[in-house]
mmCIF file of C-alpha atoms in Angstrom:
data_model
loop_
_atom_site.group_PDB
_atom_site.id
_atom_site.type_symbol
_atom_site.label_atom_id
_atom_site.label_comp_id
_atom_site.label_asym_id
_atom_site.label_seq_id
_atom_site.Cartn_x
_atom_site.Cartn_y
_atom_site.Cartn_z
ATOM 1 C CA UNK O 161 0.000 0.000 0.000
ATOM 2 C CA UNK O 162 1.558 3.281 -0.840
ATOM 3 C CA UNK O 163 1.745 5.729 1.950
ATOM 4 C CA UNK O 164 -1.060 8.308 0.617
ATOM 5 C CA UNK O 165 -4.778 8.529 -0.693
ATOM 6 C CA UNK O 166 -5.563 9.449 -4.434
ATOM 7 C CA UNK O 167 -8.554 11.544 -4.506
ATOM 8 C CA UNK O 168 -10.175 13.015 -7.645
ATOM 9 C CA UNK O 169 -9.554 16.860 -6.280
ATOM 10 C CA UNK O 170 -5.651 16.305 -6.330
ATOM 11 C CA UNK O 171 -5.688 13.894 -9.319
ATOM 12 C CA UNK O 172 -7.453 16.942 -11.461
ATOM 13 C CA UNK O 173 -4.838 19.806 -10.026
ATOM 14 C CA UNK O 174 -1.917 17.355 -11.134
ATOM 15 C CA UNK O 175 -3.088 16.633 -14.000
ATOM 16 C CA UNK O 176 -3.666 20.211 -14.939
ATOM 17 C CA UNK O 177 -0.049 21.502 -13.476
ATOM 18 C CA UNK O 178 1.152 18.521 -15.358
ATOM 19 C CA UNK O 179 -0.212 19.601 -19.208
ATOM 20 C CA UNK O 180 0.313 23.492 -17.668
ATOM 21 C CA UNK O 181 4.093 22.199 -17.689
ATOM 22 C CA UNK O 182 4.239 20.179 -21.081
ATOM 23 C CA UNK O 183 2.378 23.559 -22.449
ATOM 24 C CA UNK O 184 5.297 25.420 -21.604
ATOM 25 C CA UNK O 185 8.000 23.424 -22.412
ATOM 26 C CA UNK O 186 7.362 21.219 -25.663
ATOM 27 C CA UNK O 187 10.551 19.711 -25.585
ATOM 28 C CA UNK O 188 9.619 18.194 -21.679
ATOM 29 C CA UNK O 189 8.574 14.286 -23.148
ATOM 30 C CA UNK O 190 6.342 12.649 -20.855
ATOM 31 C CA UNK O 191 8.697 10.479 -19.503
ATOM 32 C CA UNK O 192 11.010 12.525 -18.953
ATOM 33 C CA UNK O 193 9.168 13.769 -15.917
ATOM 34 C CA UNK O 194 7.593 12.293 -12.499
ATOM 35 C CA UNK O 195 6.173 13.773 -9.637
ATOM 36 C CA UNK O 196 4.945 12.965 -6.402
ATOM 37 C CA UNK O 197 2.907 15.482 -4.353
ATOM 38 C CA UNK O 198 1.383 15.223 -0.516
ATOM 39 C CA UNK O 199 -1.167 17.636 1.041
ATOM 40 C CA UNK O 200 -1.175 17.729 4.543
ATOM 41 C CA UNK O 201 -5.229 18.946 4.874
ATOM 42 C CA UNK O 202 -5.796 19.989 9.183
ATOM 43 C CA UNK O 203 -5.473 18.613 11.333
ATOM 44 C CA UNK O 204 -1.911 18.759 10.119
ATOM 45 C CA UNK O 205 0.525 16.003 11.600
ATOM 46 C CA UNK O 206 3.748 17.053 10.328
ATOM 47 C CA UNK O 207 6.644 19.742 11.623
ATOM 48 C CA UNK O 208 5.002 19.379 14.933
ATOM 49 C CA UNK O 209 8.541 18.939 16.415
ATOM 50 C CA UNK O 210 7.783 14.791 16.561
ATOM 51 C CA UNK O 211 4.889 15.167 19.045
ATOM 52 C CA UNK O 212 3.146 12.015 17.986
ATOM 53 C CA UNK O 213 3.493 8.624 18.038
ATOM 54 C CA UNK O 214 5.224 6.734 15.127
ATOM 55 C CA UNK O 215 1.707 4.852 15.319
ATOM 56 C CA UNK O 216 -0.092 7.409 15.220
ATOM 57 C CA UNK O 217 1.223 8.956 12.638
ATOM 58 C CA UNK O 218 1.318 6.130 10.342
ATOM 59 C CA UNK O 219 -2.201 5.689 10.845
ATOM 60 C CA UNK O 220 -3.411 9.730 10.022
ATOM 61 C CA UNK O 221 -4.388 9.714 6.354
ATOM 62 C CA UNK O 222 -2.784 11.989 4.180
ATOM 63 C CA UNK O 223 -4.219 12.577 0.400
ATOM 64 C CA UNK O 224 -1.727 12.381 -2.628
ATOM 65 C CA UNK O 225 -0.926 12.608 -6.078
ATOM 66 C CA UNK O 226 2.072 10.580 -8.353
ATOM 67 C CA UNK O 227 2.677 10.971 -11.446
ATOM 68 C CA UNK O 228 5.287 8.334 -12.883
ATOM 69 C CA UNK O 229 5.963 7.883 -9.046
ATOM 70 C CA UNK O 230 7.028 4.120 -9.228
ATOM 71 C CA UNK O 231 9.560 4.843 -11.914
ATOM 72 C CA UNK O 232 13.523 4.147 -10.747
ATOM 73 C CA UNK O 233 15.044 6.908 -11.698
ATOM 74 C CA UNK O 234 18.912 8.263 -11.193
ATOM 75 C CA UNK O 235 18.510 10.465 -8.181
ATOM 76 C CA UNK O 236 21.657 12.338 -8.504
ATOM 77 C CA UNK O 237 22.134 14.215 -4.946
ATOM 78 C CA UNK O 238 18.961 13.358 -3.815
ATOM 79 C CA UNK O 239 20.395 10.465 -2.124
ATOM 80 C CA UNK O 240 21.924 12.140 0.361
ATOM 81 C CA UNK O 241 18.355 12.233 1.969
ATOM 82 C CA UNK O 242 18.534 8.723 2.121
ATOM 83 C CA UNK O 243 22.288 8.634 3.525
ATOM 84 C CA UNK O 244 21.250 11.374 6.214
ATOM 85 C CA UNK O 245 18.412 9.081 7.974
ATOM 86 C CA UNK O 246 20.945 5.794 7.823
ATOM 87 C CA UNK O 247 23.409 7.912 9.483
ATOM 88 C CA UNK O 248 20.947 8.932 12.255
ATOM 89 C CA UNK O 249 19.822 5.510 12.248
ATOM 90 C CA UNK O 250 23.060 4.244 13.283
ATOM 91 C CA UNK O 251 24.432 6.750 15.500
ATOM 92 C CA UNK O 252 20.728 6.102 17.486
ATOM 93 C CA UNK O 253 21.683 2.468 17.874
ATOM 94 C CA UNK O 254 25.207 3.168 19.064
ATOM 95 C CA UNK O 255 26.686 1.651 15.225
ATOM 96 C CA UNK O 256 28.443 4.531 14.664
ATOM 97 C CA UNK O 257 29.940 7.209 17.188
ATOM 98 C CA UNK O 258 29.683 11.039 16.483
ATOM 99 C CA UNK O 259 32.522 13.573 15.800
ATOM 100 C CA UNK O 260 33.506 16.586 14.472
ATOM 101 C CA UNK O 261 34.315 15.112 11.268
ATOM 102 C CA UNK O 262 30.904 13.456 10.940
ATOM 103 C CA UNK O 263 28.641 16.491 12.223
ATOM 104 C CA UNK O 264 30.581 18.584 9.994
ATOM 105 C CA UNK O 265 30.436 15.858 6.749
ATOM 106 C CA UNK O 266 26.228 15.427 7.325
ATOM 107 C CA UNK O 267 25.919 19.486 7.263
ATOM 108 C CA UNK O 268 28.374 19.522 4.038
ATOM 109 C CA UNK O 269 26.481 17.047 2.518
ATOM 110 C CA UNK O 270 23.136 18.450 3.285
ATOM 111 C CA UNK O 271 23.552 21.997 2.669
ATOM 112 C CA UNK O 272 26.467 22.520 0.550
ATOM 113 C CA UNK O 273 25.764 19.465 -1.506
ATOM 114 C CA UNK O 274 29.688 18.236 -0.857
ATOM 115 C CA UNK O 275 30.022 15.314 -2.660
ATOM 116 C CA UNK O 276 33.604 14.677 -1.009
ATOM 117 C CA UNK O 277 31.493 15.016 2.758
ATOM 118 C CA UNK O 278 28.927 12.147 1.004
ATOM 119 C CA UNK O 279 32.381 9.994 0.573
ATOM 120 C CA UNK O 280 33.137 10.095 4.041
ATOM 121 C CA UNK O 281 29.486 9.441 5.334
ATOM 122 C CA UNK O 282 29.262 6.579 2.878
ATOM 123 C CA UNK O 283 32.422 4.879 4.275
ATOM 124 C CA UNK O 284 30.880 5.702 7.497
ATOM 125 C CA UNK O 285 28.142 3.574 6.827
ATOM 126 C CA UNK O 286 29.655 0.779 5.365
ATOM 127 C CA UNK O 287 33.007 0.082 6.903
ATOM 128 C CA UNK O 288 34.218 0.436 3.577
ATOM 129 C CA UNK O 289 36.953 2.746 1.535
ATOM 130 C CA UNK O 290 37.614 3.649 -1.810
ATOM 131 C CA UNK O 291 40.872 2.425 -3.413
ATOM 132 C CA UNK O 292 42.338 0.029 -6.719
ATOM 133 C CA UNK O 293 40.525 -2.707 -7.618
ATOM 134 C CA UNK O 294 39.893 -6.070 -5.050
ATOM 135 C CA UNK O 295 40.756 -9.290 -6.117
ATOM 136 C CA UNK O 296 37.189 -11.425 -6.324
ATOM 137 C CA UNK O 297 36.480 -12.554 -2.706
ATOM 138 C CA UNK O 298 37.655 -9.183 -1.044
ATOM 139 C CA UNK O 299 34.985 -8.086 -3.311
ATOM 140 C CA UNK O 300 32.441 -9.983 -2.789
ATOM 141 C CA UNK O 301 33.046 -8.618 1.069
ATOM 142 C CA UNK O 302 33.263 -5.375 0.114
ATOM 143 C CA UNK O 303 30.480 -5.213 -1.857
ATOM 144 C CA UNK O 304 27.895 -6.950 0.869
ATOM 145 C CA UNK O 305 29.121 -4.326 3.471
ATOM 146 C CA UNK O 306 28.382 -1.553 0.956
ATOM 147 C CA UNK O 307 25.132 -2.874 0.439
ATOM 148 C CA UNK O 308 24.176 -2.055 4.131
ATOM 149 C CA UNK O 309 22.289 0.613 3.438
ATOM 150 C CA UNK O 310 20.075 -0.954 1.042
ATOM 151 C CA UNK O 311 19.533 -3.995 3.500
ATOM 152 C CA UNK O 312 18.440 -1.122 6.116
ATOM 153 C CA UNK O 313 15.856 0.135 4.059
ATOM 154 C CA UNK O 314 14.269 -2.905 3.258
ATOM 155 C CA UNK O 315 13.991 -3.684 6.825
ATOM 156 C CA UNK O 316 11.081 -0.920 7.467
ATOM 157 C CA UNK O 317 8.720 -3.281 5.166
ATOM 158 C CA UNK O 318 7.853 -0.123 3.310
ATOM 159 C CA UNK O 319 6.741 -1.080 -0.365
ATOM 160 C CA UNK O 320 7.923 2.518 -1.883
ATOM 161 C CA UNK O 321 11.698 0.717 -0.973
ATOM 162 C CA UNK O 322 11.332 -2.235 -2.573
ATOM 163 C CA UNK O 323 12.795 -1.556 -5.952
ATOM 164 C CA UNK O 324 15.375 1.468 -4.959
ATOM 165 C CA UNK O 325 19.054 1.042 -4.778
ATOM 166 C CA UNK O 326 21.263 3.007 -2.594
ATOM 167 C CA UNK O 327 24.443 2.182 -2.543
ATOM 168 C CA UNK O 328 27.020 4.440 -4.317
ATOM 169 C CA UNK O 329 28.917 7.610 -3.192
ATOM 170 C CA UNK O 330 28.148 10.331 -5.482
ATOM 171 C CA UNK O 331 30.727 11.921 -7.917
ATOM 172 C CA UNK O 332 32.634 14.777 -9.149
ATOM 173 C CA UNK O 333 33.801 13.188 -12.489
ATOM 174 C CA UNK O 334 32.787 9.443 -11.651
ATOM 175 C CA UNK O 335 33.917 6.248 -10.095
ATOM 176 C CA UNK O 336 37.490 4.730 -10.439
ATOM 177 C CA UNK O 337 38.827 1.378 -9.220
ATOM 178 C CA UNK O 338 37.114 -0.562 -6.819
ATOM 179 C CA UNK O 339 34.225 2.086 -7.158
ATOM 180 C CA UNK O 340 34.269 2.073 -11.186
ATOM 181 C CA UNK O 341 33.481 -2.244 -10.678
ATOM 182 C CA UNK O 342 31.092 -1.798 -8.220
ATOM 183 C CA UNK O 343 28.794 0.352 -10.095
ATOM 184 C CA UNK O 344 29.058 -2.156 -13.269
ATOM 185 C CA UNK O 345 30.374 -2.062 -17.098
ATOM 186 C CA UNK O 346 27.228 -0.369 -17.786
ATOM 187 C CA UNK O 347 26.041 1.480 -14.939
ATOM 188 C CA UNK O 348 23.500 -1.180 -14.043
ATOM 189 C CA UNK O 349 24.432 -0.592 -10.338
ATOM 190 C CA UNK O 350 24.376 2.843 -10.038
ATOM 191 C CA UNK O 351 21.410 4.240 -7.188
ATOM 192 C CA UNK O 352 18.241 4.171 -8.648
ATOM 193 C CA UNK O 353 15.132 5.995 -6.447
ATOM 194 C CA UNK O 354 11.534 6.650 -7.582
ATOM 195 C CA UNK O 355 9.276 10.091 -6.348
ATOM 196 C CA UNK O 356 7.255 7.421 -4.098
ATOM 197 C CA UNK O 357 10.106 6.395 -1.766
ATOM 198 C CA UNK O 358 11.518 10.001 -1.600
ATOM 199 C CA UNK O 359 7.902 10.958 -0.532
ATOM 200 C CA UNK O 360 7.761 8.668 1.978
ATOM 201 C CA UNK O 361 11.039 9.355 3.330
ATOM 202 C CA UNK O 362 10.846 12.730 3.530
ATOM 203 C CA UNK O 363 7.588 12.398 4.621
ATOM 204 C CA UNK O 364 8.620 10.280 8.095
ATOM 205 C CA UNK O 365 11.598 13.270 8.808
ATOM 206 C CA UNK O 366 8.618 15.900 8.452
ATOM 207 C CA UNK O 367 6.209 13.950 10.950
ATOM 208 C CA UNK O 368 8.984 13.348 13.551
ATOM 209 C CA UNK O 369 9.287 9.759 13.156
ATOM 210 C CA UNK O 370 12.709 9.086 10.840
ATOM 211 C CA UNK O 371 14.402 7.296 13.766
ATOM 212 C CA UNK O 372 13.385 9.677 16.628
ATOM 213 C CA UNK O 373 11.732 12.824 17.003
ATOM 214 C CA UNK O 374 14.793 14.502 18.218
ATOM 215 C CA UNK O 375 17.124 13.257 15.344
ATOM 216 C CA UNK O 376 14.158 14.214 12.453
ATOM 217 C CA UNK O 377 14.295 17.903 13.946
ATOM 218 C CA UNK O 378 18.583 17.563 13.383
ATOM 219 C CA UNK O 379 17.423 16.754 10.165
ATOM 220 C CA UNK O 380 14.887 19.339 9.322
ATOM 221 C CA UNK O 381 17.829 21.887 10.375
ATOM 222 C CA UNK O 382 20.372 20.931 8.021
ATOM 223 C CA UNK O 383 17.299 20.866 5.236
ATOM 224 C CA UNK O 384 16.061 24.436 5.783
ATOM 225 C CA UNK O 385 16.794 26.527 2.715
ATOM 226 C CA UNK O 386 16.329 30.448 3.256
ATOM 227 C CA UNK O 387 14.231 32.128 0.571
ATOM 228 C CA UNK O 388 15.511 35.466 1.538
ATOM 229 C CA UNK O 389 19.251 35.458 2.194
ATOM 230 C CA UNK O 390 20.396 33.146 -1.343
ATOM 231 C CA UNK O 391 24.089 32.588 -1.655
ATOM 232 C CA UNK O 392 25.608 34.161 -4.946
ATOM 233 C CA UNK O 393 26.507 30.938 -6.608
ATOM 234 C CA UNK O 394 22.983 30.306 -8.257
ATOM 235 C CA UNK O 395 24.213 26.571 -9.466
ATOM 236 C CA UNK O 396 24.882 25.646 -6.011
ATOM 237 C CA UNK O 397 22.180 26.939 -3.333
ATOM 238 C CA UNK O 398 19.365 24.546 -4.523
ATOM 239 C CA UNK O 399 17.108 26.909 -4.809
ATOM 240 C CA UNK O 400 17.216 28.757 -7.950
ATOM 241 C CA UNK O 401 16.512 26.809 -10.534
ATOM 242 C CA UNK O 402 15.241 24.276 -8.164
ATOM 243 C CA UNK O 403 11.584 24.221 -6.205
ATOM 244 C CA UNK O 404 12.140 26.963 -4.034
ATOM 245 C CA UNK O 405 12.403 28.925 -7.027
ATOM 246 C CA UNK O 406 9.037 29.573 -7.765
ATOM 247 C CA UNK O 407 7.932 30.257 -4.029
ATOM 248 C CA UNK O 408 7.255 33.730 -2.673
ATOM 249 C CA UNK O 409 9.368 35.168 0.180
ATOM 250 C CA UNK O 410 7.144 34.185 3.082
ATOM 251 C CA UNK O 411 6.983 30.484 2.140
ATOM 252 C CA UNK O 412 9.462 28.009 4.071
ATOM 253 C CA UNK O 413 10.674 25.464 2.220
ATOM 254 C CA UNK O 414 12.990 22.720 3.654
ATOM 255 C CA UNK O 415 14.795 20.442 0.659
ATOM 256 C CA UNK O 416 17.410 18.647 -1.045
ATOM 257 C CA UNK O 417 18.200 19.252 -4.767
ATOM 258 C CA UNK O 418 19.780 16.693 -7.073
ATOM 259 C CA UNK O 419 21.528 17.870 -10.184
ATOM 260 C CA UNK O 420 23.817 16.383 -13.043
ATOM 261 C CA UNK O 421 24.353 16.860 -16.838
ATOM 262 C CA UNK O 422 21.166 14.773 -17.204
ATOM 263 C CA UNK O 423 18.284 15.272 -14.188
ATOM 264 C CA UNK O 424 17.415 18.182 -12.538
ATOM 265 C CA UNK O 425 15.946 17.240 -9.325
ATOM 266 C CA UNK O 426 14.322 18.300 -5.888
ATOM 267 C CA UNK O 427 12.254 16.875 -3.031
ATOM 268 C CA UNK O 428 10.906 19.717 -0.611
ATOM 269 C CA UNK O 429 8.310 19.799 2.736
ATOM 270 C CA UNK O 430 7.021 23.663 2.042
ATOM 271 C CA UNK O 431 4.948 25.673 4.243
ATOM 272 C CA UNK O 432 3.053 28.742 3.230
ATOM 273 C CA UNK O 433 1.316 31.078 5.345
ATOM 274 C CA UNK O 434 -2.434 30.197 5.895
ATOM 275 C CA UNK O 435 -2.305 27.455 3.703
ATOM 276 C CA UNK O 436 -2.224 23.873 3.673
ATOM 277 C CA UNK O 437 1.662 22.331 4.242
ATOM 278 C CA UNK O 438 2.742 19.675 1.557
ATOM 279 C CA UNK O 439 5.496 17.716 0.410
ATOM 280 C CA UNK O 440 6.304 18.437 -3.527
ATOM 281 C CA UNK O 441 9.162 15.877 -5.445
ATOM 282 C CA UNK O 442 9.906 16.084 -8.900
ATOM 283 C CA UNK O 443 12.460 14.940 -10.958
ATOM 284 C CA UNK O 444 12.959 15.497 -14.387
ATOM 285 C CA UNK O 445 15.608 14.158 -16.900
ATOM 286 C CA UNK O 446 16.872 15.136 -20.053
ATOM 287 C CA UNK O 447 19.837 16.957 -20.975
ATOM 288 C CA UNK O 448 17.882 20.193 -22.189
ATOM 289 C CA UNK O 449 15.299 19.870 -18.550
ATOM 290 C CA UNK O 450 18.885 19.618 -16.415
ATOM 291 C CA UNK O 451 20.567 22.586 -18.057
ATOM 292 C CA UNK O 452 16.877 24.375 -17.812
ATOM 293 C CA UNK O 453 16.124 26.520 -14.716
ATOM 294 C CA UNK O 454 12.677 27.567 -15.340
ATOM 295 C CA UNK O 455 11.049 23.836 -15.044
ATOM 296 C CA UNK O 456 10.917 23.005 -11.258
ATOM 297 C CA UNK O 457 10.392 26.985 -10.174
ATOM 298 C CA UNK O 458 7.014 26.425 -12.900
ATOM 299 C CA UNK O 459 5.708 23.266 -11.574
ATOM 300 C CA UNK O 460 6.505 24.532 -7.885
ATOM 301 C CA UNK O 461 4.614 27.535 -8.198
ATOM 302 C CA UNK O 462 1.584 25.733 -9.895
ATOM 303 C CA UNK O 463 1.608 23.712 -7.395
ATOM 304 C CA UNK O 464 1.801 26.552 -4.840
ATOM 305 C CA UNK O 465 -1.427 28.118 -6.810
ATOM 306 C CA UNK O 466 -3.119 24.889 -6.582
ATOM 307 C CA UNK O 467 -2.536 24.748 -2.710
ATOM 308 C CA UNK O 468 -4.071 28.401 -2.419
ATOM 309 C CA UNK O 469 -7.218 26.924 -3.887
ATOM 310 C CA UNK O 470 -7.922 24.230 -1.791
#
């Protein structure tokens, strides 16, 4: 069962922002584009600083609408969402001990988008290290312990997981050695995510309940973007050209942007003034839609328009 209710209201908004968006950019094919969107209708469950239950929050029904939300899909930087809960998650059960170096790798990674800070975490998590190539059963070890993250994930029964695949660090100019093999002659073992799963994940850090209400508020922290003070470099403050883009000033907006010479992606919690809080991810792929930095601000404030109405 996926986490969220489809209901004809939302289905009709999507599928209007949806052909809004294809309007306006011809060259957007329909596959090159999914979308998962969550309204949180009152009484709202979420940013409550973990006040509930995980029980009860599983069990408060939130409505939804997917587009292409099943599809596995090359997350880019996305994944660092995904690295960011293990991390908690092992820390909370004493697998992993905090530093300086750590706390200052999750906030790279988070914020800045540090791709050398996701290297460390990874190794973190695994027990493993970059380096030349293994001989086969070093490997074979290597490669189960790297998996570790994708064995955690399947362990919270949640079907959105069952087809994702988290397992590599994220690159600069790509894998070598060890790294180049594990991620195969063709790429087939590179991560893989669909809108679903980032939903749902992102959804459990909103309500509090991504391994403990104190540890989802860490986590909200490190994902707060601010609308009003950008930093100059526009490639790099996931925002502009990203969801946040298309938001007024007085909206909050709390995210984490994936980009590479082929997606342009972001998953966002936003919160408006008077209106209804939801959870917005699209990605989009393409060479022409990841160079493009009008696409997500468009969708995001159709969206935003659409939330005003309900």
């Amino acid at each position: 069962m996926i986490f969220f209710n489809k209901d004809e209201q939302l289905e009709n908004l999507g599928n209007g922002i949806l052909d809004a968006t294809w309007a306006k950019f011809p060259t957007l094919a329909r596959n090159q584009i999914a979308l998962t969107w969550v309204v949180y209708d009152p009484p709202v469950r979420v940013n409550t600083g973990g006040a509930l239950t995980p029980k009860a929050f599983w069990d408060h029904p939130v409505r939804g609408f997917t587009y292409r939300g099943v599809e596995r899909i090359y997350p880019a930087s996305v994944v660092k969402l995904f690295y960011l809960v293990a991390v908690n998650e092992w820390l909370e059960k004493g697998m992993s001990q905090t530093s300086k170096e750590l706390e200052r790798a999750l906030r790279d990674m988070i914020v800045d988008s540090s791709n050398d800070a996701t290297s460390l975490i990874v190794d973190i998590l695994s027990g493993t290290t970059s380096g030349a190539e293994l001989p086969i059963g070093p490997f074979e070890t290597w490669k189960y312990q790297r998996n570790i993250v994708n064995r955690y994930y399947q362990t919270l029964g949640w079907e959105e997981m069952e087809t994702i695949n988290v397992c590599q660090k994220t690159w600069g100019d790509g894998p070598y050695g060890r790294e180049r093999a594990f991620v195969g002659e063709l790429l087939e073992n590179r991560n893989m995510l669909t809108t679903n799963a980032i939903a749902r994940l992102l959804h459990s850090i909103v309500g509090g309940v991504a391994v403990s209400s104190a540890r989802s508020q860490a986590m909200m922290a490190l994902l707060k973007r601010n609308l009003n003070d950008l930093p100059t470099d526009t490639e790099e403050n996931q925002v502009t050209g990203f969801l946040g883009g298309g938001l007024t000033e007085n909206a909050q907006i709390w995210s984490k942007a994936g980009w590479t010479s082929q997606v342009r992606h972001d998953a966002a919690y936003i919160e408006i003034p008077n209106q209804r809080p939801y959870l917005l991810v699209v990605f989009t792929e393409g060479k022409a839609q990841a160079k493009s930095q009008a696409i997500l601000p468009f969708v995001s404030q159709l969206v935003a328009s659409a939330i005003a109405s309900l």
